[in-house]
Short mmCIF file of C-alpha atoms (C1' of nucleotides) in Angstrom, two decimals:
data_model
loop_
_atom_site.label_atom_id
_atom_site.label_comp_id
_atom_site.label_asym_id
_atom_site.label_seq_id
_atom_site.Cartn_x
_atom_site.Cartn_y
_atom_site.Cartn_z
CA UNK N 1 -34.30 6.15 1.27
CA UNK N 2 -34.51 3.44 3.90
CA UNK N 3 -31.48 2.64 6.05
CA UNK N 4 -29.86 -0.67 5.14
CA UNK N 5 -30.64 -2.18 8.55
CA UNK N 6 -31.37 -1.08 12.12
CA UNK N 7 -28.53 0.93 13.61
CA UNK N 8 -27.01 4.32 13.17
CA UNK N 9 -26.96 4.86 9.43
CA UNK N 10 -27.30 8.25 7.82
CA UNK N 11 -27.61 9.01 4.11
CA UNK N 12 -24.56 10.26 2.20
CA UNK N 13 -26.34 10.82 -1.07
CA UNK N 14 -26.78 8.98 -4.34
CA UNK N 15 -24.36 8.03 -7.09
CA UNK N 16 -25.42 7.89 -10.72
CA UNK N 17 -24.05 4.65 -12.13
CA UNK N 18 -22.63 5.95 -15.38
CA UNK N 19 -19.09 5.96 -16.69
CA UNK N 20 -17.18 8.98 -17.93
CA UNK N 21 -18.48 8.42 -21.46
CA UNK N 22 -22.08 8.11 -20.33
CA UNK N 23 -21.94 4.32 -20.64
CA UNK N 24 -23.94 2.12 -18.25
CA UNK N 25 -22.36 0.61 -15.13
CA UNK N 26 -23.45 -2.81 -13.90
CA UNK N 27 -22.77 -2.57 -10.17
CA UNK N 28 -23.15 -6.29 -9.58
CA UNK N 29 -20.49 -6.98 -12.21
CA UNK N 30 -18.23 -4.33 -10.72
CA UNK N 31 -18.47 -5.74 -7.20
CA UNK N 32 -17.75 -9.23 -8.54
CA UNK N 33 -15.12 -8.11 -11.02
CA UNK N 34 -12.12 -9.83 -9.43
CA UNK N 35 -11.10 -11.63 -6.27
CA UNK N 36 -9.14 -8.81 -4.67
CA UNK N 37 -12.35 -6.73 -4.58
CA UNK N 38 -13.73 -9.11 -1.96
CA UNK N 39 -10.85 -8.77 0.49
CA UNK N 40 -11.14 -6.70 3.71
CA UNK N 41 -11.96 -3.99 4.41
CA UNK N 42 -14.48 -4.64 1.63
CA UNK N 43 -17.54 -6.77 2.24
CA UNK N 44 -20.05 -7.67 -0.44
CA UNK N 45 -23.47 -9.01 0.40
CA UNK N 46 -24.95 -12.29 -0.80
CA UNK N 47 -26.90 -10.69 -3.66
CA UNK N 48 -23.76 -8.87 -4.76
CA UNK N 49 -25.49 -5.50 -4.93
CA UNK N 50 -24.15 -3.96 -1.75
CA UNK N 51 -20.58 -2.94 -0.91
CA UNK N 52 -19.65 -2.12 2.66
CA UNK N 53 -16.16 -0.77 3.25
CA UNK N 54 -14.18 1.27 5.74
CA UNK N 55 -12.18 4.26 4.54
CA UNK N 56 -9.35 5.99 6.36
CA UNK N 57 -9.80 9.70 7.12
CA UNK N 58 -6.29 10.36 8.41
CA UNK N 59 -4.98 10.83 11.94
CA UNK N 60 -5.92 7.27 12.80
CA UNK N 61 -9.59 7.75 12.09
CA UNK N 62 -11.85 5.83 9.71
CA UNK N 63 -15.52 5.54 8.81
CA UNK N 64 -17.59 2.77 7.33
CA UNK N 65 -19.91 3.35 4.37
CA UNK N 66 -22.33 1.10 2.53
CA UNK N 67 -23.24 1.40 -1.12
CA UNK N 68 -26.53 -0.17 -2.17
CA UNK N 69 -27.28 -0.58 -5.84
CA UNK N 70 -30.50 0.25 -7.62
CA UNK N 71 -31.40 0.72 -11.27
CA UNK N 72 -28.82 3.04 -12.79
CA UNK N 73 -27.95 4.56 -9.45
CA UNK N 74 -26.87 3.61 -5.95
CA UNK N 75 -27.46 4.89 -2.44
CA UNK N 76 -24.56 5.63 -0.13
CA UNK N 77 -24.96 5.32 3.64
CA UNK N 78 -22.67 6.25 6.49
CA UNK N 79 -22.35 4.14 9.64
CA UNK N 80 -21.97 5.82 13.02
CA UNK N 81 -22.49 9.42 14.02
CA UNK N 82 -22.68 12.50 11.80
CA UNK N 83 -19.69 13.78 9.92
CA UNK N 84 -18.61 17.17 8.62
CA UNK N 85 -19.40 17.96 5.00
CA UNK N 86 -15.71 18.03 4.09
CA UNK N 87 -15.10 14.50 5.29
CA UNK N 88 -18.44 13.27 3.94
CA UNK N 89 -17.30 14.53 0.56
CA UNK N 90 -14.05 12.63 0.89
CA UNK N 91 -15.97 9.42 1.58
CA UNK N 92 -18.19 10.04 -1.45
CA UNK N 93 -15.24 10.64 -3.77
CA UNK N 94 -13.47 7.64 -2.26
CA UNK N 95 -16.36 5.40 -3.26
CA UNK N 96 -16.57 6.95 -6.72
CA UNK N 97 -12.87 6.25 -7.10
CA UNK N 98 -13.36 2.62 -6.05
CA UNK N 99 -16.10 2.20 -8.64
CA UNK N 100 -13.82 3.74 -11.30
CA UNK N 101 -16.65 6.00 -12.45
CA UNK N 102 -14.03 8.33 -13.94
CA UNK N 103 -13.09 5.66 -16.47
CA UNK N 104 -14.54 5.74 -20.00
CA UNK N 105 -15.37 2.27 -21.33
CA UNK N 106 -17.50 3.40 -24.27
CA UNK N 107 -14.71 2.66 -26.77
CA UNK N 108 -14.48 -0.86 -25.37
CA UNK N 109 -18.22 -1.37 -25.75
CA UNK N 110 -18.09 -0.27 -29.39
CA UNK N 111 -15.57 -3.07 -30.01
CA UNK N 112 -17.42 -5.62 -27.90
CA UNK N 113 -20.70 -4.95 -29.71
CA UNK N 114 -19.17 -6.51 -32.83
CA UNK N 115 -18.00 -9.63 -30.97
CA UNK N 116 -20.82 -12.18 -30.47
CA UNK N 117 -18.94 -13.75 -27.57
CA UNK N 118 -18.55 -10.48 -25.70
CA UNK N 119 -21.45 -8.29 -26.78
CA UNK N 120 -23.14 -9.07 -23.46
CA UNK N 121 -20.53 -6.81 -21.82
CA UNK N 122 -22.17 -3.71 -23.32
CA UNK N 123 -24.80 -3.75 -20.58
CA UNK N 124 -22.17 -2.40 -18.19
CA UNK N 125 -19.57 -5.09 -17.45
CA UNK N 126 -15.86 -4.35 -17.33
CA UNK N 127 -15.46 -1.88 -14.52
CA UNK N 128 -12.95 -3.30 -12.04
CA UNK N 129 -13.48 -2.41 -8.42
CA UNK N 130 -10.43 -0.53 -7.18
CA UNK N 131 -9.05 -0.29 -3.70
CA UNK N 132 -9.03 3.12 -2.06
CA UNK N 133 -5.39 3.63 -3.05
CA UNK N 134 -2.83 2.18 -5.45
CA UNK N 135 -0.75 1.30 -2.39
CA UNK N 136 -3.58 -0.91 -1.10
CA UNK N 137 -3.93 -2.71 -4.42
CA UNK N 138 -0.18 -3.29 -4.64
CA UNK N 139 -0.06 -4.79 -1.16
CA UNK N 140 -3.11 -6.98 -1.72
CA UNK N 141 -1.84 -8.20 -5.06
CA UNK N 142 1.49 -9.23 -3.55
CA UNK N 143 -0.55 -11.15 -0.97
CA UNK N 144 -2.19 -13.17 -3.78
CA UNK N 145 1.06 -14.44 -5.26
CA UNK N 146 2.21 -18.02 -4.86
CA UNK N 147 -0.27 -18.98 -2.18
CA UNK N 148 -3.79 -20.24 -1.69
CA UNK N 149 -6.72 -17.86 -1.47
CA UNK N 150 -7.18 -18.69 2.21
CA UNK N 151 -3.64 -17.51 2.84
CA UNK N 152 -4.34 -14.26 1.00
CA UNK N 153 -7.43 -13.69 3.14
CA UNK N 154 -5.47 -14.41 6.31
CA UNK N 155 -2.67 -12.00 5.44
CA UNK N 156 -4.90 -9.12 4.35
CA UNK N 157 -7.29 -9.63 7.28
CA UNK N 158 -4.36 -9.38 9.67
CA UNK N 159 -3.05 -6.20 8.07
CA UNK N 160 -6.47 -4.56 8.23
CA UNK N 161 -7.54 -5.85 11.65
CA UNK N 162 -4.26 -5.21 13.43
CA UNK N 163 -2.85 -2.15 11.68
CA UNK N 164 -5.82 -0.33 10.12
CA UNK N 165 -7.54 2.71 11.62
CA UNK N 166 -10.70 1.75 13.59
CA UNK N 167 -14.12 3.19 12.74
CA UNK N 168 -15.32 2.92 16.33
CA UNK N 169 -17.82 0.20 15.41
CA UNK N 170 -15.47 -2.74 15.18
CA UNK N 171 -14.31 -2.28 11.63
CA UNK N 172 -10.96 -1.10 10.33
CA UNK N 173 -9.73 0.65 7.20
CA UNK N 174 -6.83 -0.65 5.19
CA UNK N 175 -3.68 0.63 6.93
CA UNK N 176 -1.69 3.57 5.60
CA UNK N 177 1.90 2.96 4.53
CA UNK N 178 3.03 4.18 7.97
CA UNK N 179 1.17 1.33 9.62
CA UNK N 180 2.73 -1.35 7.48
CA UNK N 181 6.17 0.23 7.74
CA UNK N 182 5.92 0.39 11.51
CA UNK N 183 4.97 -3.25 12.04
CA UNK N 184 7.84 -5.49 13.06
CA UNK N 185 9.13 -8.67 11.53
CA UNK N 186 7.42 -10.58 14.32
CA UNK N 187 4.06 -9.24 13.12
CA UNK N 188 4.60 -10.31 9.53
CA UNK N 189 5.90 -13.72 10.57
CA UNK N 190 3.78 -14.53 13.60
CA UNK N 191 0.47 -12.78 12.93
CA UNK N 192 0.09 -12.16 9.20
CA UNK N 193 2.12 -15.30 8.37
CA UNK N 194 3.17 -13.56 5.22
CA UNK N 195 6.36 -15.59 4.81
CA UNK N 196 8.95 -14.07 2.51
CA UNK N 197 6.40 -11.43 1.41
CA UNK N 198 6.78 -9.64 4.73
CA UNK N 199 10.12 -8.15 3.71
CA UNK N 200 8.61 -6.96 0.41
CA UNK N 201 5.67 -5.26 2.12
CA UNK N 202 7.91 -3.56 4.66
CA UNK N 203 10.34 -2.35 2.00
CA UNK N 204 7.55 -0.91 -0.16
CA UNK N 205 5.84 0.73 2.80
CA UNK N 206 9.04 2.28 4.07
CA UNK N 207 9.87 3.67 0.65
CA UNK N 208 6.40 5.24 0.46
CA UNK N 209 6.76 6.76 3.93
CA UNK N 210 10.22 8.07 3.07
CA UNK N 211 8.84 9.78 -0.03
CA UNK N 212 11.09 7.71 -2.28
CA UNK N 213 8.19 5.87 -3.88
CA UNK N 214 5.07 7.50 -5.28
CA UNK N 215 2.60 4.72 -6.00
CA UNK N 216 -0.41 7.03 -6.28
CA UNK N 217 1.42 8.87 -9.04
CA UNK N 218 1.11 5.75 -11.19
CA UNK N 219 -2.52 6.72 -11.76
CA UNK N 220 -1.30 9.66 -13.85
CA UNK N 221 -2.92 9.18 -17.28
CA UNK N 222 -0.07 10.98 -19.02
CA UNK N 223 2.28 8.08 -18.25
CA UNK N 224 2.53 5.38 -20.88
CA UNK N 225 1.83 1.72 -20.16
CA UNK N 226 5.43 0.58 -20.46
CA UNK N 227 6.61 3.24 -18.04
CA UNK N 228 4.02 2.22 -15.46
CA UNK N 229 4.81 -1.45 -15.95
CA UNK N 230 8.55 -0.84 -15.50
CA UNK N 231 7.96 1.07 -12.28
CA UNK N 232 5.74 -1.69 -10.92
CA UNK N 233 8.24 -4.40 -11.89
CA UNK N 234 10.91 -2.50 -9.99
CA UNK N 235 8.98 -3.10 -6.74
CA UNK N 236 10.10 -6.07 -4.65
CA UNK N 237 7.58 -8.89 -4.93
CA UNK N 238 5.99 -7.51 -8.09
CA UNK N 239 6.63 -9.57 -11.22
CA UNK N 240 4.81 -9.86 -14.54
CA UNK N 241 1.60 -11.27 -13.07
CA UNK N 242 1.32 -8.76 -10.24
CA UNK N 243 2.17 -5.80 -12.47
CA UNK N 244 -0.47 -6.76 -15.03
CA UNK N 245 -3.05 -7.35 -12.30
CA UNK N 246 -2.40 -4.01 -10.63
CA UNK N 247 -2.53 -2.22 -13.94
CA UNK N 248 -5.80 -3.86 -14.92
CA UNK N 249 -7.59 -3.44 -11.61
CA UNK N 250 -6.20 -0.38 -9.93
CA UNK N 251 -4.99 1.73 -12.82
CA UNK N 252 -7.53 0.99 -15.56
CA UNK N 253 -4.73 -0.01 -17.91
CA UNK N 254 -6.04 -3.19 -19.43
CA UNK N 255 -4.10 -3.59 -22.67
CA UNK N 256 -2.14 -6.66 -21.59
CA UNK N 257 -3.96 -9.89 -20.67
CA UNK N 258 -3.04 -11.40 -17.32
CA UNK N 259 -1.70 -14.86 -18.18
CA UNK N 260 -1.35 -17.01 -15.08
CA UNK N 261 -2.10 -20.42 -13.61
CA UNK N 262 -5.81 -19.67 -13.45
CA UNK N 263 -6.48 -17.70 -16.63
CA UNK N 264 -4.67 -20.05 -19.03
CA UNK N 265 -6.51 -23.27 -18.18
CA UNK N 266 -9.81 -21.43 -17.75
CA UNK N 267 -9.54 -20.00 -21.24
CA UNK N 268 -8.73 -23.42 -22.68
CA UNK N 269 -11.69 -24.98 -20.88
CA UNK N 270 -14.13 -22.35 -22.14
CA UNK N 271 -12.81 -22.73 -25.69
CA UNK N 272 -12.90 -26.50 -25.53
CA UNK N 273 -9.36 -26.89 -26.81
CA UNK N 274 -5.73 -26.17 -25.91
CA UNK N 275 -4.61 -22.58 -26.30
CA UNK N 276 -1.18 -21.02 -26.47
CA UNK N 277 -0.33 -17.60 -25.11
CA UNK N 278 0.12 -16.42 -28.69
CA UNK N 279 -3.30 -17.77 -29.59
CA UNK N 280 -4.89 -15.91 -26.69
CA UNK N 281 -3.20 -12.67 -27.68
CA UNK N 282 -4.32 -13.10 -31.29
CA UNK N 283 -7.96 -13.72 -30.27
CA UNK N 284 -8.13 -10.43 -28.33
CA UNK N 285 -5.77 -8.30 -30.44
CA UNK N 286 -8.72 -6.44 -31.97
CA UNK N 287 -9.45 -4.88 -28.57
CA UNK N 288 -6.39 -2.64 -28.77
CA UNK N 289 -6.15 -0.86 -25.39
CA UNK N 290 -8.75 -3.21 -23.90
CA UNK N 291 -7.25 -6.62 -24.76
CA UNK N 292 -6.69 -7.58 -21.15
CA UNK N 293 -10.18 -6.47 -20.17
CA UNK N 294 -11.81 -8.42 -23.00
CA UNK N 295 -9.84 -11.53 -22.03
CA UNK N 296 -10.80 -11.14 -18.37
CA UNK N 297 -14.50 -10.71 -19.16
CA UNK N 298 -14.40 -13.72 -21.47
CA UNK N 299 -13.13 -15.77 -18.51
CA UNK N 300 -15.45 -14.40 -15.84
CA UNK N 301 -18.75 -14.20 -17.70
CA UNK N 302 -20.30 -16.86 -15.44
CA UNK N 303 -19.28 -15.07 -12.24
CA UNK N 304 -22.58 -13.20 -12.39
CA UNK N 305 -25.93 -14.59 -13.54
CA UNK N 306 -27.33 -12.85 -16.58
"C1'" DC M 1 4.27 -38.19 7.04
"C1'" DG M 2 6.28 -36.65 2.50
"C1'" DT M 3 5.11 -34.24 -1.68
"C1'" DC M 4 2.82 -30.99 -4.35
"C1'" DC M 5 1.12 -26.62 -5.34
"C1'" DA M 6 -1.69 -22.26 -5.01
"C1'" DG M 7 -4.11 -16.45 -9.73
"C1'" DG M 8 4.82 -15.98 -8.68
"C1'" DT M 9 9.16 -13.72 -7.88
"C1'" DC M 10 14.06 -13.44 -7.09
"C1'" DT M 11 18.69 -14.82 -7.74
"C1'" DA M 12 22.28 -17.04 -10.01
"C1'" DC M 13 23.97 -19.03 -13.73
"C1'" DG R 1 17.69 -12.93 -22.49
"C1'" DG R 2 16.25 -17.24 -21.03
"C1'" DT R 3 15.98 -20.90 -17.49
"C1'" DA R 4 16.54 -23.83 -12.97
"C1'" DG R 5 15.91 -23.68 -7.69
"C1'" DA R 6 14.71 -21.72 -3.65
"C1'" DC R 7 11.21 -19.55 -1.18
"C1'" DC R 8 7.10 -18.74 3.53
"C1'" DT R 9 2.76 -20.95 4.27
"C1'" DG R 10 -0.80 -24.39 4.87
"C1'" DG R 11 -4.32 -27.22 2.75
"C1'" DA R 12 -4.93 -31.25 -0.30
"C1'" DC R 13 -3.53 -35.38 -1.58
"C1'" DG R 14 -0.99 -40.16 -1.91
"C1'" DC R 15 1.55 -43.60 0.66
#
DNA sequence: CGTCCAGGTCTAC
DNA sequence: GGTAGACCTGGACGC
């Protein structure tokens, strides 16, 4: 393996790009699966086949890794000096988690194969890039609500750059809940310019730190969708859109389509006619537990060249 | 310069 | 339970 570029990179091994059911994984599609995937600390290269991100290792430390896609597999590289095997393993499993390689999409592909408009997905589309934690995805999703994309980038960049653990090479991980809970109102107002969202982010972070809120527990597969949705809706700043988005991206629960100010008109444009919410739900009903995923892929097919 | 709105959400009827 | 209004912010528009 060749290092990605001059500098101190060392190999962290290879990942086989296969899902839990043995289905193929299209890395380019995964890295371009949704907008939140492109926010800091993630960085995706121009060709869309390389993900560089910085992961927290606890105690204020962090390391940057780079994943470079090949055919059916990907190389993982570590930036900076050597690392103990224990922590190297944590970085590897962190990246596997982000790629959602533990998810089984083979049942979705069996359904998509019978749908001429979505059969292209069977080559490996549909895996949503996750953040390193549910907490991170919740915070980022709240930062997408009711504002322009540039505002989302500004808010998340401030959280990462000002509160995240440094890797020693100028990059930062996404901050732990302690970091967000410890930042003052002046930070949220004056630096992040998060507006009314600042109070939501502080409240959620404080509840996590206090042990009153277990966001990572939402990944428990034994919970049912409605239970997860109710717990997300109970969070300040999380409404129907945010809950559905978090479930679809971070939790692999993609039964319910995300209907919002972008998806509705985009669907109508692609269909060439007006569409009601009921009509959308009817079109994708056949996808059972994957209705939201099928809808999302229908909308984002042209995000990646085929 | 005022108004609108961007991948909404909360509160008060 | 369903529906107005307010809400931080800042970029895009019309006047």
